[in-house]
mmCIF file of C-alpha atoms in Angstrom:
data_model
loop_
_atom_site.group_PDB
_atom_site.id
_atom_site.type_symbol
_atom_site.label_atom_id
_atom_site.label_comp_id
_atom_site.label_asym_id
_atom_site.label_seq_id
_atom_site.Cartn_x
_atom_site.Cartn_y
_atom_site.Cartn_z
ATOM 1 C CA MET A 1 0.091 0.074 -2.609
ATOM 2 C CA ASP A 2 1.604 3.586 -2.371
ATOM 3 C CA ASN A 3 0.789 5.959 0.639
ATOM 4 C CA GLU A 4 -1.331 3.097 2.129
ATOM 5 C CA MET A 5 -4.129 4.735 4.516
ATOM 6 C CA LEU A 6 -5.317 2.964 7.424
ATOM 7 C CA PRO A 7 -8.996 1.900 7.397
ATOM 8 C CA PRO A 8 -11.266 4.394 9.087
ATOM 9 C CA TRP A 9 -11.904 2.084 12.128
ATOM 10 C CA LEU A 10 -8.032 2.005 12.976
ATOM 11 C CA GLN A 11 -7.530 5.685 12.142
ATOM 12 C CA TYR A 12 -10.246 6.840 14.356
ATOM 13 C CA PRO A 13 -11.271 3.908 16.584
ATOM 14 C CA ASP A 14 -13.480 6.158 18.790
ATOM 15 C CA ILE A 15 -15.879 6.962 15.886
ATOM 16 C CA PRO A 16 -18.436 4.404 15.202
ATOM 17 C CA LEU A 17 -19.650 3.589 11.737
ATOM 18 C CA GLY A 18 -22.778 5.934 11.067
ATOM 19 C CA SER A 19 -21.584 8.594 13.555
ATOM 20 C CA ILE A 20 -21.950 12.231 12.827
ATOM 21 C CA GLY A 21 -18.192 12.183 13.364
ATOM 22 C CA TRP A 22 -17.770 10.929 9.733
ATOM 23 C CA ARG A 23 -19.703 13.960 8.379
ATOM 24 C CA MET A 24 -17.949 16.585 10.246
ATOM 25 C CA GLY A 25 -14.427 17.399 11.202
ATOM 26 C CA PRO A 26 -11.407 15.222 10.838
ATOM 27 C CA GLY A 27 -13.603 12.122 10.636
ATOM 28 C CA GLU A 28 -15.160 13.487 7.446
ATOM 29 C CA ASP A 29 -11.866 14.858 5.993
ATOM 30 C CA TYR A 30 -10.420 11.324 6.376
ATOM 31 C CA TRP A 31 -13.549 9.565 5.133
ATOM 32 C CA TYR A 32 -13.208 11.434 1.826
ATOM 33 C CA ARG A 33 -9.585 10.897 1.308
ATOM 34 C CA PHE A 34 -9.850 7.385 2.237
ATOM 35 C CA VAL A 35 -12.636 6.819 -0.362
ATOM 36 C CA ASP A 36 -10.430 8.748 -2.965
ATOM 37 C CA TRP A 37 -7.292 6.827 -2.254
ATOM 38 C CA PHE A 38 -9.304 3.299 -2.059
ATOM 39 C CA GLY A 39 -10.865 4.119 -5.436
ATOM 40 C CA SER A 40 -7.483 4.601 -6.881
ATOM 41 C CA LEU A 41 -6.612 0.933 -6.240
ATOM 42 C CA SER A 42 -6.839 -1.925 -8.554
ATOM 43 C CA GLU A 43 -9.594 -4.620 -7.784
ATOM 44 C CA SER A 44 -6.661 -6.767 -6.847
ATOM 45 C CA GLU A 45 -5.146 -4.299 -4.490
ATOM 46 C CA ARG A 46 -8.519 -3.556 -3.089
ATOM 47 C CA GLU A 47 -8.951 -7.338 -2.308
ATOM 48 C CA GLN A 48 -5.630 -7.513 -0.737
ATOM 49 C CA TYR A 49 -6.299 -4.508 1.384
ATOM 50 C CA ARG A 50 -9.656 -6.053 2.641
ATOM 51 C CA GLU A 51 -7.886 -9.199 3.594
ATOM 52 C CA ARG A 52 -5.042 -7.320 5.364
ATOM 53 C CA TYR A 53 -7.575 -5.126 7.457
ATOM 54 C CA PRO A 54 -10.448 -7.256 8.288
ATOM 55 C CA LYS A 55 -13.388 -5.012 9.462
ATOM 56 C CA PRO A 56 -14.679 -5.334 13.131
ATOM 57 C CA GLU A 57 -18.160 -6.654 13.373
ATOM 58 C CA ASP A 58 -19.752 -3.295 13.924
ATOM 59 C CA TRP A 59 -18.409 -2.243 10.545
ATOM 60 C CA ALA A 60 -20.101 -4.993 8.669
ATOM 61 C CA MET A 61 -21.693 -2.576 6.216
ATOM 62 C CA PHE A 62 -18.490 -0.897 5.426
ATOM 63 C CA TRP A 63 -17.104 -2.743 2.484
ATOM 64 C CA PRO A 64 -20.361 -3.212 0.793
ATOM 65 C CA TYR A 65 -21.130 0.708 1.171
ATOM 66 C CA VAL A 66 -17.609 1.923 -0.240
ATOM 67 C CA PRO A 67 -18.003 0.655 -3.888
ATOM 68 C CA GLU A 68 -21.328 2.148 -4.082
ATOM 69 C CA LYS A 69 -19.740 5.634 -3.019
ATOM 70 C CA LEU A 70 -16.680 5.342 -5.178
ATOM 71 C CA GLU A 71 -18.606 6.709 -8.433
ATOM 72 C CA ALA A 72 -19.980 9.552 -6.398
ATOM 73 C CA TYR A 73 -16.871 10.362 -4.302
ATOM 74 C CA VAL A 74 -13.644 9.659 -6.100
ATOM 75 C CA GLY A 75 -11.739 12.648 -7.291
ATOM 76 C CA LYS A 76 -14.363 15.184 -6.214
ATOM 77 C CA ASN A 77 -12.868 15.747 -2.813
ATOM 78 C CA ALA A 78 -9.365 16.819 -3.558
#
């Protein structure tokens, strides 16, 4: 994986899932860049990434949410 990005919970550990911090400022910028980057991975690379970075309990809805957003976000945030 080229230019691997940290998952949002590691990049901004003080911003909980669902916080307005993901919809404003640096959290929002990172969120959109992350979704674009993750969307560029193959299914195999996505699975490897999910295994390498297990989500914390309070981020349980993250991986189910991301594929839903890929079609809406990928390539529209550059």
